[in-house]
mmCIF file with all atom_site columns, C-alpha atoms in Angstrom:
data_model
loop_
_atom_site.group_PDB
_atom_site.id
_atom_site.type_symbol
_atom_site.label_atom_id
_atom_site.label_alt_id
_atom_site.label_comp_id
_atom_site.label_asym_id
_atom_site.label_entity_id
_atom_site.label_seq_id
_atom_site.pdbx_PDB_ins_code
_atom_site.Cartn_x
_atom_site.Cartn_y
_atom_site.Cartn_z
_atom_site.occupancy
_atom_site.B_iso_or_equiv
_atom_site.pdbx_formal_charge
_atom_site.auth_seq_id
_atom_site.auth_comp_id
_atom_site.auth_asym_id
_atom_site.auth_atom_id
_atom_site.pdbx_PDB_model_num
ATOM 1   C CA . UNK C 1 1   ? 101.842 70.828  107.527 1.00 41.00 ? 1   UNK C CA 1
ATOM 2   C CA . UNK C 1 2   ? 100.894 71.664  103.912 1.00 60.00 ? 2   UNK C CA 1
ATOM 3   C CA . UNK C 1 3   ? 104.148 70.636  102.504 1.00 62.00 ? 3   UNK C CA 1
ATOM 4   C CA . UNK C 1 4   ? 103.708 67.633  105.151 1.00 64.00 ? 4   UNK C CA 1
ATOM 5   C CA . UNK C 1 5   ? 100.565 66.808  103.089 1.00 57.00 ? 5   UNK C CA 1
ATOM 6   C CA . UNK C 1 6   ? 101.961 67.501  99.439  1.00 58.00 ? 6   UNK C CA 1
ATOM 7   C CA . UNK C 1 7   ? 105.278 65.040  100.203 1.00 59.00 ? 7   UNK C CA 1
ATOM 8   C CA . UNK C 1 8   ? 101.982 62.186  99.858  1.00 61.00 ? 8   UNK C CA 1
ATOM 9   C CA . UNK C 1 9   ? 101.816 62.989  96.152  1.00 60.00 ? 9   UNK C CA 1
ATOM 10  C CA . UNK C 1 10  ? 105.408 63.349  95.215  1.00 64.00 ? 10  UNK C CA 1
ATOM 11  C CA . UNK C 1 11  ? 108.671 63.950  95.880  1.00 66.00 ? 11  UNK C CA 1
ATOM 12  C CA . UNK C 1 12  ? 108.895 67.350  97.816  1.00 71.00 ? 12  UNK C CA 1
ATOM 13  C CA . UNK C 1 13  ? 111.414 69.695  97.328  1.00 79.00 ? 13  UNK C CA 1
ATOM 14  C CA . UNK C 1 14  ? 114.556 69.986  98.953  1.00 84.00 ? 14  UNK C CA 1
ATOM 15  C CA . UNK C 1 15  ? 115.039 71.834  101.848 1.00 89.00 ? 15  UNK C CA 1
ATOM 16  C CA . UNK C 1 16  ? 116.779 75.455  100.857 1.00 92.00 ? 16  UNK C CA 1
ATOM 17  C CA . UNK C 1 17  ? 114.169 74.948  97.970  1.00 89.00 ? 17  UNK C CA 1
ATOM 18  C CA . UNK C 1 18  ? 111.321 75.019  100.234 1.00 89.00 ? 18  UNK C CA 1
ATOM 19  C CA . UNK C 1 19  ? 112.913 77.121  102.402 1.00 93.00 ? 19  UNK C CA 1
ATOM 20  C CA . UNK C 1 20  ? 113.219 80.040  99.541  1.00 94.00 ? 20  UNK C CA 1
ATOM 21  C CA . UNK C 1 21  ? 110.038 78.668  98.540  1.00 93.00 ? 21  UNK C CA 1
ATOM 22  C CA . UNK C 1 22  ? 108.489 79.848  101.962 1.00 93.00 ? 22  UNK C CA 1
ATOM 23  C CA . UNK C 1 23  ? 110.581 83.017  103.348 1.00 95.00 ? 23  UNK C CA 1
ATOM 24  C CA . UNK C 1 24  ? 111.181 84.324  100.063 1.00 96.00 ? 24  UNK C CA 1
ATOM 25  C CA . UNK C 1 25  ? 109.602 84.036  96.586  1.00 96.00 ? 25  UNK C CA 1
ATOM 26  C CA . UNK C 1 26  ? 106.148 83.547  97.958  1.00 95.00 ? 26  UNK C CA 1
ATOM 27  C CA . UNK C 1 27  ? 106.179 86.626  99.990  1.00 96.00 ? 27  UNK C CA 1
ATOM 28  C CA . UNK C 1 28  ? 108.107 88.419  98.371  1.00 97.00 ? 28  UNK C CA 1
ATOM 29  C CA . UNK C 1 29  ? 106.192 88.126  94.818  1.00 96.00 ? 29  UNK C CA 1
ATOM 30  C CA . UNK C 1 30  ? 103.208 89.233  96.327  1.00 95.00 ? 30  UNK C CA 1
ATOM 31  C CA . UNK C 1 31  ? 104.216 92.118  97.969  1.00 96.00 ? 31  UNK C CA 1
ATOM 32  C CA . UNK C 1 32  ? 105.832 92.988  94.125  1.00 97.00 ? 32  UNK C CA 1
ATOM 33  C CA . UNK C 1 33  ? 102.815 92.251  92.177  1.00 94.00 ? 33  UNK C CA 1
ATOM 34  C CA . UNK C 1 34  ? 100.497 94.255  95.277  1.00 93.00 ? 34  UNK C CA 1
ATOM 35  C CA . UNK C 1 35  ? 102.912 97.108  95.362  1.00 95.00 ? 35  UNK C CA 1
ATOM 36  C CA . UNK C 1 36  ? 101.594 97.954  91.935  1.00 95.00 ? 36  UNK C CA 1
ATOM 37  C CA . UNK C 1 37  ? 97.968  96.929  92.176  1.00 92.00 ? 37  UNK C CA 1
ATOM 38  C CA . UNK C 1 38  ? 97.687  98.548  95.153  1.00 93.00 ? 38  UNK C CA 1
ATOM 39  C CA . UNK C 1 39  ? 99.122  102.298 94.031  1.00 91.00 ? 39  UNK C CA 1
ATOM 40  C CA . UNK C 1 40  ? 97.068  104.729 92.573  1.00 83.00 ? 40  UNK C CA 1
ATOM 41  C CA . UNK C 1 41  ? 97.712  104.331 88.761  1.00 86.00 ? 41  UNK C CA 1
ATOM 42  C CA . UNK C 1 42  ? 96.955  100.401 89.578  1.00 83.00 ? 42  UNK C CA 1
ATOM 43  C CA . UNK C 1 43  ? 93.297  100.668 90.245  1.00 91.00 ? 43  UNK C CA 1
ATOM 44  C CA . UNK C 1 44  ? 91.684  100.200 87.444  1.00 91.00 ? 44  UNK C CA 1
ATOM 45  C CA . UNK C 1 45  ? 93.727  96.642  87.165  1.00 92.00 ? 45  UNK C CA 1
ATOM 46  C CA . UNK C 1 46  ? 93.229  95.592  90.922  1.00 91.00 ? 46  UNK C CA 1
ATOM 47  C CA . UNK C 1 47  ? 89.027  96.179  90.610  1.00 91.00 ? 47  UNK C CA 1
ATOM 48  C CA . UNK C 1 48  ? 89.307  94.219  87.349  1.00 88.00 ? 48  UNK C CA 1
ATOM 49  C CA . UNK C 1 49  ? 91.108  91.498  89.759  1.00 87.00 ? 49  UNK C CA 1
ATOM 50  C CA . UNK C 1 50  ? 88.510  91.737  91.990  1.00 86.00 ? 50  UNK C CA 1
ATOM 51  C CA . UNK C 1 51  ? 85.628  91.419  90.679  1.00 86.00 ? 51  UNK C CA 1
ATOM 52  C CA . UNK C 1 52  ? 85.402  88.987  88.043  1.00 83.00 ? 52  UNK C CA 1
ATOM 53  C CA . UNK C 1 53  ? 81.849  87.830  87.016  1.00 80.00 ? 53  UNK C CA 1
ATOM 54  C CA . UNK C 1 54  ? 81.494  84.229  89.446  1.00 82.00 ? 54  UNK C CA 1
ATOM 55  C CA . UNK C 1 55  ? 82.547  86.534  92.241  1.00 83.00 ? 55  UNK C CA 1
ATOM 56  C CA . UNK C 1 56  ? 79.130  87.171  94.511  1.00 87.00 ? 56  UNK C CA 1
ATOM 57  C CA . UNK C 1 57  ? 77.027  90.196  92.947  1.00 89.00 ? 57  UNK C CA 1
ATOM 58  C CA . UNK C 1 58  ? 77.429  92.158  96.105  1.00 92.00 ? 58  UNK C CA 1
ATOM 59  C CA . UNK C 1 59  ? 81.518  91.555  96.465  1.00 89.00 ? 59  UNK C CA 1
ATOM 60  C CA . UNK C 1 60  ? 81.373  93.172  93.101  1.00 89.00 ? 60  UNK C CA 1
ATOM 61  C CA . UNK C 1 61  ? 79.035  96.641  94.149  1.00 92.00 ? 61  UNK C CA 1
ATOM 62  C CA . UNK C 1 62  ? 80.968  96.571  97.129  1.00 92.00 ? 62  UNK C CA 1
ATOM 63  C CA . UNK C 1 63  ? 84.418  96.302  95.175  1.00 91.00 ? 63  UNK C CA 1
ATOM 64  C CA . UNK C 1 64  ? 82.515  99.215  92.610  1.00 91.00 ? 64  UNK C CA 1
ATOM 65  C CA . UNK C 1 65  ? 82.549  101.438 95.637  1.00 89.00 ? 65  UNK C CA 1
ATOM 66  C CA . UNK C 1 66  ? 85.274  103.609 95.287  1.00 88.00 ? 66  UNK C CA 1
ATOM 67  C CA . UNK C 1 67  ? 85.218  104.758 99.168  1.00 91.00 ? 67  UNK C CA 1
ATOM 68  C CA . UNK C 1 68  ? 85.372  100.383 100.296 1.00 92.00 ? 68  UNK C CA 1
ATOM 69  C CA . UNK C 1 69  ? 87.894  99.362  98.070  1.00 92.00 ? 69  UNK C CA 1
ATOM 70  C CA . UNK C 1 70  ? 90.462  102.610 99.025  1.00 92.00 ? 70  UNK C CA 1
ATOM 71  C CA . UNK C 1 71  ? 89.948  101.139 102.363 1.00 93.00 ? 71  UNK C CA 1
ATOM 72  C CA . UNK C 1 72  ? 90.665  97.508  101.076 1.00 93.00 ? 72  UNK C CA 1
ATOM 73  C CA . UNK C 1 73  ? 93.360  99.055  99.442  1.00 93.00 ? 73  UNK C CA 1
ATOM 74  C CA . UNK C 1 74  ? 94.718  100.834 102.505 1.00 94.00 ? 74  UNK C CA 1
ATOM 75  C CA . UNK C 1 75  ? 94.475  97.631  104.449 1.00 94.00 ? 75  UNK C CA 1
ATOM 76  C CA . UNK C 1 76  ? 96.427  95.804  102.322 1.00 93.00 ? 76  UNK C CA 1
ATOM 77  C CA . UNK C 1 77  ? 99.136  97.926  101.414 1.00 93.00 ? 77  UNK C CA 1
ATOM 78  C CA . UNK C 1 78  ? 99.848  98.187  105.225 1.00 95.00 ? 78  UNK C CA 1
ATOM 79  C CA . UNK C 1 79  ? 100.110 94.841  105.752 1.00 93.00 ? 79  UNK C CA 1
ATOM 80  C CA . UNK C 1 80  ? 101.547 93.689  102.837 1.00 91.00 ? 80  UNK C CA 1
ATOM 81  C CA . UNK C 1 81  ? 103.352 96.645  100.754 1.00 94.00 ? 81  UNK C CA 1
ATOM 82  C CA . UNK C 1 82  ? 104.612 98.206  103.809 1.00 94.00 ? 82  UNK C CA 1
ATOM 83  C CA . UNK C 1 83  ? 106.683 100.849 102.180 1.00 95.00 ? 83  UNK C CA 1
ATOM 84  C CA . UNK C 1 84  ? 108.298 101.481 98.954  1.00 95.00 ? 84  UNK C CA 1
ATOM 85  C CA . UNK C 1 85  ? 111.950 100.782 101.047 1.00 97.00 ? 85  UNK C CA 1
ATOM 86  C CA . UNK C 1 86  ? 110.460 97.400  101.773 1.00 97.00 ? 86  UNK C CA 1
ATOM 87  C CA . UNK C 1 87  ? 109.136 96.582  98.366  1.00 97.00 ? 87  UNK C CA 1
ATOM 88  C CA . UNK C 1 88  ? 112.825 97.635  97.067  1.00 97.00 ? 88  UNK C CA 1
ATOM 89  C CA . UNK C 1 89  ? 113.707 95.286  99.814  1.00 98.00 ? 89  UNK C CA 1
ATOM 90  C CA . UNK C 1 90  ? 111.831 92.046  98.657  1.00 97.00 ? 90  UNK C CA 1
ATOM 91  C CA . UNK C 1 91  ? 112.940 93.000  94.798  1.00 97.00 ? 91  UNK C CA 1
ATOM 92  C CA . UNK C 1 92  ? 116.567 92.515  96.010  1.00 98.00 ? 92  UNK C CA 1
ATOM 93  C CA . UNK C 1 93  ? 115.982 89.403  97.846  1.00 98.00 ? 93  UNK C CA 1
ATOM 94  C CA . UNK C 1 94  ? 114.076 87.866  95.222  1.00 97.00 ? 94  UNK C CA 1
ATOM 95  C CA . UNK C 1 95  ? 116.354 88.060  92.678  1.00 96.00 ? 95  UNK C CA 1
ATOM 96  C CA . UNK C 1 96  ? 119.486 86.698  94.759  1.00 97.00 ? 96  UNK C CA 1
ATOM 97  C CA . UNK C 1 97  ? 116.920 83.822  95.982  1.00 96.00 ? 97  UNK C CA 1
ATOM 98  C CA . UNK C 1 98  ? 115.864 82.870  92.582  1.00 94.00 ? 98  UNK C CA 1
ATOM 99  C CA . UNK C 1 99  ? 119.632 83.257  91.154  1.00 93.00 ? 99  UNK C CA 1
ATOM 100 C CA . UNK C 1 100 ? 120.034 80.273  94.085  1.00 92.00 ? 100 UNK C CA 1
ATOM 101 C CA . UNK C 1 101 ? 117.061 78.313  92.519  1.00 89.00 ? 101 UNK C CA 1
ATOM 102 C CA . UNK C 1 102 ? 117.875 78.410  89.097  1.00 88.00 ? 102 UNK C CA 1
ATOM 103 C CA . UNK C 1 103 ? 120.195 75.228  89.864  1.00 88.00 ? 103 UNK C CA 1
ATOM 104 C CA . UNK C 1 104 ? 116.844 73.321  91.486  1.00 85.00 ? 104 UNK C CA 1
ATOM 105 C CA . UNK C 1 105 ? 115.242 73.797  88.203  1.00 83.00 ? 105 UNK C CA 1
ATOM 106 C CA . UNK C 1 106 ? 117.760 71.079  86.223  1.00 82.00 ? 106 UNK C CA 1
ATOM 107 C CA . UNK C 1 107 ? 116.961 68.356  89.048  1.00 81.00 ? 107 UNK C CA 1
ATOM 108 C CA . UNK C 1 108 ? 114.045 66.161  90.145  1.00 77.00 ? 108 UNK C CA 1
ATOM 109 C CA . UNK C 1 109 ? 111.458 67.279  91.021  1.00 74.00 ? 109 UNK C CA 1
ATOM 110 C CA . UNK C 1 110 ? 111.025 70.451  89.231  1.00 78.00 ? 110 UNK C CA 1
ATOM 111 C CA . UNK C 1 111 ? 112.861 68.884  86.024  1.00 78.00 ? 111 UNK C CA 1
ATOM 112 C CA . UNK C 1 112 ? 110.179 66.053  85.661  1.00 73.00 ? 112 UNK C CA 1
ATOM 113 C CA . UNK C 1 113 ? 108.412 65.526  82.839  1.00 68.00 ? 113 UNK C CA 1
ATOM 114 C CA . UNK C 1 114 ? 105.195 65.959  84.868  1.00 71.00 ? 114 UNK C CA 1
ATOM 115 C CA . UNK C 1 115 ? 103.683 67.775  86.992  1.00 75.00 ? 115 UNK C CA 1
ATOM 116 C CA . UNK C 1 116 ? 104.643 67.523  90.567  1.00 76.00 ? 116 UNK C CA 1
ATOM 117 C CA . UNK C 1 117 ? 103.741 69.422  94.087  1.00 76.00 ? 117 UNK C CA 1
ATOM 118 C CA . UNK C 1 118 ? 107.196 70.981  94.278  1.00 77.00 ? 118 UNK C CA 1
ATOM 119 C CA . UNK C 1 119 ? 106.866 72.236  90.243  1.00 83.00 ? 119 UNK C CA 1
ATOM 120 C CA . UNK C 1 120 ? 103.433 73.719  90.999  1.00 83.00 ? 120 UNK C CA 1
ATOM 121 C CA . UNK C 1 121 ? 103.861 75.109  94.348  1.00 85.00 ? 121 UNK C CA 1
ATOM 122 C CA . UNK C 1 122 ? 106.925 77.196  92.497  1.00 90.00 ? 122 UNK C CA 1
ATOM 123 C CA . UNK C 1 123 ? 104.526 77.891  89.819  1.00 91.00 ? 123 UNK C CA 1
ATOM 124 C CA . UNK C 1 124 ? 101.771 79.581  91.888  1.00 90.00 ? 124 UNK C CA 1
ATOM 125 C CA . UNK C 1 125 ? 104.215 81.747  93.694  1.00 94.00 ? 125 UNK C CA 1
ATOM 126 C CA . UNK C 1 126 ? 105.774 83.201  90.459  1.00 95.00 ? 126 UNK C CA 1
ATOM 127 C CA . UNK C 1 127 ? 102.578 83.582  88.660  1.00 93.00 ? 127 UNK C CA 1
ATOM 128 C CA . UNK C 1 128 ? 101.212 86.734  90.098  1.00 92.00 ? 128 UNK C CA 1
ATOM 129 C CA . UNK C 1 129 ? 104.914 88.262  88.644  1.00 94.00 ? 129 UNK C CA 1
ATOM 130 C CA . UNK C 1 130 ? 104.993 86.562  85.443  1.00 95.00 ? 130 UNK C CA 1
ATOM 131 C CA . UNK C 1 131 ? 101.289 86.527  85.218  1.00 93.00 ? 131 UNK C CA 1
ATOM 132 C CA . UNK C 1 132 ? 100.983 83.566  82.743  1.00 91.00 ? 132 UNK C CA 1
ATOM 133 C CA . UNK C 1 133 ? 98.251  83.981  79.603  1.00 84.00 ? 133 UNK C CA 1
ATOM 134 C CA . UNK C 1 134 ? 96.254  80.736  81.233  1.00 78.00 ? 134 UNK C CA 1
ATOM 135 C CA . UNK C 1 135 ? 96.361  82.328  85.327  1.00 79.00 ? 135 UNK C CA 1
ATOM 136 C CA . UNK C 1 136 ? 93.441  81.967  87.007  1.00 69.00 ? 136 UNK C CA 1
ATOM 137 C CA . UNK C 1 137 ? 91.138  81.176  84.219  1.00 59.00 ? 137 UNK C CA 1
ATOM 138 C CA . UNK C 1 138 ? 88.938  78.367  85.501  1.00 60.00 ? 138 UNK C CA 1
ATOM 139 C CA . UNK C 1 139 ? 87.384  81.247  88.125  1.00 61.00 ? 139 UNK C CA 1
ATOM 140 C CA . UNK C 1 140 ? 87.924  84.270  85.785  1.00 64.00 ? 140 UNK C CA 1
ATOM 141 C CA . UNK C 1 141 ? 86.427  82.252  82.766  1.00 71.00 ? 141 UNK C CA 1
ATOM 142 C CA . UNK C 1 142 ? 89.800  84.092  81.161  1.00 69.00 ? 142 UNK C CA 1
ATOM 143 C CA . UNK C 1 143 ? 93.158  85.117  82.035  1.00 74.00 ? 143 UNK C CA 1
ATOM 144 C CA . UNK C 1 144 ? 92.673  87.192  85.436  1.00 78.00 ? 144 UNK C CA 1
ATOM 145 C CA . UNK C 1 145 ? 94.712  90.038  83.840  1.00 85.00 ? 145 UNK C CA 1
ATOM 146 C CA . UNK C 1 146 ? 96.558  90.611  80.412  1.00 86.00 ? 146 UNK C CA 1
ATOM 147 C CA . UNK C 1 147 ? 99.357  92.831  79.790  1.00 90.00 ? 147 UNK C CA 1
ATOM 148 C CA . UNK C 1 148 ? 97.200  95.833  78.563  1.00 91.00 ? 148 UNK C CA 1
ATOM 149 C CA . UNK C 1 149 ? 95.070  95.716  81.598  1.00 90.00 ? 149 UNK C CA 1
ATOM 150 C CA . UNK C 1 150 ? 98.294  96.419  84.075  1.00 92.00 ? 150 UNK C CA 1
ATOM 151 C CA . UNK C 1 151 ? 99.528  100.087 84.811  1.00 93.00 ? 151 UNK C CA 1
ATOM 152 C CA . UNK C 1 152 ? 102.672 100.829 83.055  1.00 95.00 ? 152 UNK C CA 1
ATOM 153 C CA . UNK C 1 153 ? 105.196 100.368 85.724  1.00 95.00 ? 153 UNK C CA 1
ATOM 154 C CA . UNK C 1 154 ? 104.337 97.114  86.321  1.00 95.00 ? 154 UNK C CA 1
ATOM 155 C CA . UNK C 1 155 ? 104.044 95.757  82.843  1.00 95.00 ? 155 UNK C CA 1
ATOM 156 C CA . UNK C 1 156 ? 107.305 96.577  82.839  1.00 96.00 ? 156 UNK C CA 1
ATOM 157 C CA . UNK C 1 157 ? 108.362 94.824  86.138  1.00 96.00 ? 157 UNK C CA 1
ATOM 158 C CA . UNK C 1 158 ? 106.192 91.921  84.693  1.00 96.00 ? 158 UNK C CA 1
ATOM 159 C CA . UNK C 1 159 ? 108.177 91.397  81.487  1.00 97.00 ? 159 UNK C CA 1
ATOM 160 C CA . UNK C 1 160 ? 111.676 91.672  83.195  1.00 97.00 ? 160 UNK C CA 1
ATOM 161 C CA . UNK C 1 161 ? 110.319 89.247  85.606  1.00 96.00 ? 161 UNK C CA 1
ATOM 162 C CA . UNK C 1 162 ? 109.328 86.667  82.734  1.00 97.00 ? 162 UNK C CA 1
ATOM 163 C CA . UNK C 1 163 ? 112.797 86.984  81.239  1.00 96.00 ? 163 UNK C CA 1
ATOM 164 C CA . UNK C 1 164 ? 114.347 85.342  83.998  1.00 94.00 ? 164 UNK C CA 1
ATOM 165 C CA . UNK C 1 165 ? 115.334 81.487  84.167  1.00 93.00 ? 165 UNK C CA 1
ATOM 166 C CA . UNK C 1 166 ? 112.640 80.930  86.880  1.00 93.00 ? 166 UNK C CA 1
ATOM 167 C CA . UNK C 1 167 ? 110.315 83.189  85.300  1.00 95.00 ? 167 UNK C CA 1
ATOM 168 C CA . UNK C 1 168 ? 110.509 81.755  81.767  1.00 95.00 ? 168 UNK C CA 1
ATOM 169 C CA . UNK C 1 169 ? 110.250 78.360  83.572  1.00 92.00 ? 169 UNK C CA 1
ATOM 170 C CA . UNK C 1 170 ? 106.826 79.179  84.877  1.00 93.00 ? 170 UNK C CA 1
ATOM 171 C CA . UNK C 1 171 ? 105.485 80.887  82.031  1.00 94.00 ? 171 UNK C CA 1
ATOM 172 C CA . UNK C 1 172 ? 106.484 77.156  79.848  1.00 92.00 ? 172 UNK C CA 1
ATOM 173 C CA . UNK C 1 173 ? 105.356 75.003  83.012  1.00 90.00 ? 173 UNK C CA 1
ATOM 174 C CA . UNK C 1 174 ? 101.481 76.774  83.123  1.00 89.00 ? 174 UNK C CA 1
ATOM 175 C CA . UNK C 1 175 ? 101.933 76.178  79.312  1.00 89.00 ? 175 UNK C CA 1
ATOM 176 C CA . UNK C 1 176 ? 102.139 72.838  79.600  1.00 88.00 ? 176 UNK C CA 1
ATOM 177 C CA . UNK C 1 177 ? 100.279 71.828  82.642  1.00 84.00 ? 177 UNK C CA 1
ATOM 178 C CA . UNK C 1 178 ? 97.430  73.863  82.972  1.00 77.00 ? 178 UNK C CA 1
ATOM 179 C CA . UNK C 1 179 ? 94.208  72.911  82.328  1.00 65.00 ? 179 UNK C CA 1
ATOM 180 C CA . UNK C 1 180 ? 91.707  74.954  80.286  1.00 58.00 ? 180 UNK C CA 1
ATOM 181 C CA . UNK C 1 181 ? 88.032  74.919  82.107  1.00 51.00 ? 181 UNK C CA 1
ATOM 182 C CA . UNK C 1 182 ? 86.017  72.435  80.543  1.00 46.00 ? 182 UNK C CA 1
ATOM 183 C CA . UNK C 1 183 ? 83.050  74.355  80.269  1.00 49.00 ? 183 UNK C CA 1
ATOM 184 C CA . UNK C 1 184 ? 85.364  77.521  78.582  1.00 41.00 ? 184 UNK C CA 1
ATOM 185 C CA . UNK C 1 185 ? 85.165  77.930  74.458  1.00 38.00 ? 185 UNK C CA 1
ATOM 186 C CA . UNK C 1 186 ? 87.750  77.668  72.719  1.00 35.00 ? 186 UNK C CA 1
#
């Protein structure tokens, strides 16, 4: 229905685009980016995620609670990291699925000048691997995480991630279509 919705304000993308759109790159670029901010090593980097300063006060303590958010933690790396054989899993299928979508990226509509729903919906789903400088600011009043802030292991898998066509794609598109807050300095 979404996609249903988004076809109103542009062209949507093609089918197998959508398709790995859906069932793979979306899925599977969480469960990447969570594998690491879920493991021990990425704690500090997932309560900095969490608890950003327009997030309720009590969200935060609860967040600051080292006891909740290993439970959190728990929950979500059993429902969405599964398994290190499973992250391995998504790795490999994300990387054949975006090999396939490098050729969507040199037609309409993700090769418009503008912005369009098909452009930004691949955006959003790359962005928590690539982690663009401008992610998330308008909420985080900043960039919801920087390079430093992320545990070693997944710098890494960040930067290989933005040396891909589809990566350096995003990283240029959030570049060049993302707005700063208004109320942000400068």
């Amino acid at each position: 229905a979404s996609w249903e919705c988004m076809g109103r304000r542009g062209a949507p993308p093609p089918l197998r685009a959508k398709e790995l759109l859906d069932t793979i790159i979306g899925p599977c670029a969480r469960t990447i980016a969570y594998s690491h901010l879920l493991a021990d090593e990425g704690d500090a980097a997932f309560l900095k995620a969490c608890t950003p300063a327009k997030v309720p006060w009590m969200q935060r303590w609860a967040m600051a609670s080292s006891p909740f958010r290993w439970k959190v933690k728990a929950a979500l790396r059993e429902g969405l990291v599964r398994s290190q054989g499973h992250v391995e899993d998504c790795r490999t299928r994300l990387r054949t699925a975006l090999t396939e979508f490098e050729a969507f990226l040199y037609m309409p509509p993700y090769a418009d000048a503008g912005p369009t729903v098909a452009a930004v919906a691949l955006a959003s789903l790359m962005a928590p691997l690539v982690l663009p400088p401008n992610y998330a600011v308008t909420f985080y009043e900043g960039p919801m995480l920087e390079m430093e802030d992320l545990p070693p292991a997944m710098r890494e898998e960040v930067a290989a991630w933005r040396n891909t066509p589809v990566g350096a794609w995003t990283l240029e598109y959030y570049k060049a279509h993302r707005r700063p807050d208004p109320e942000m300095s400068c």
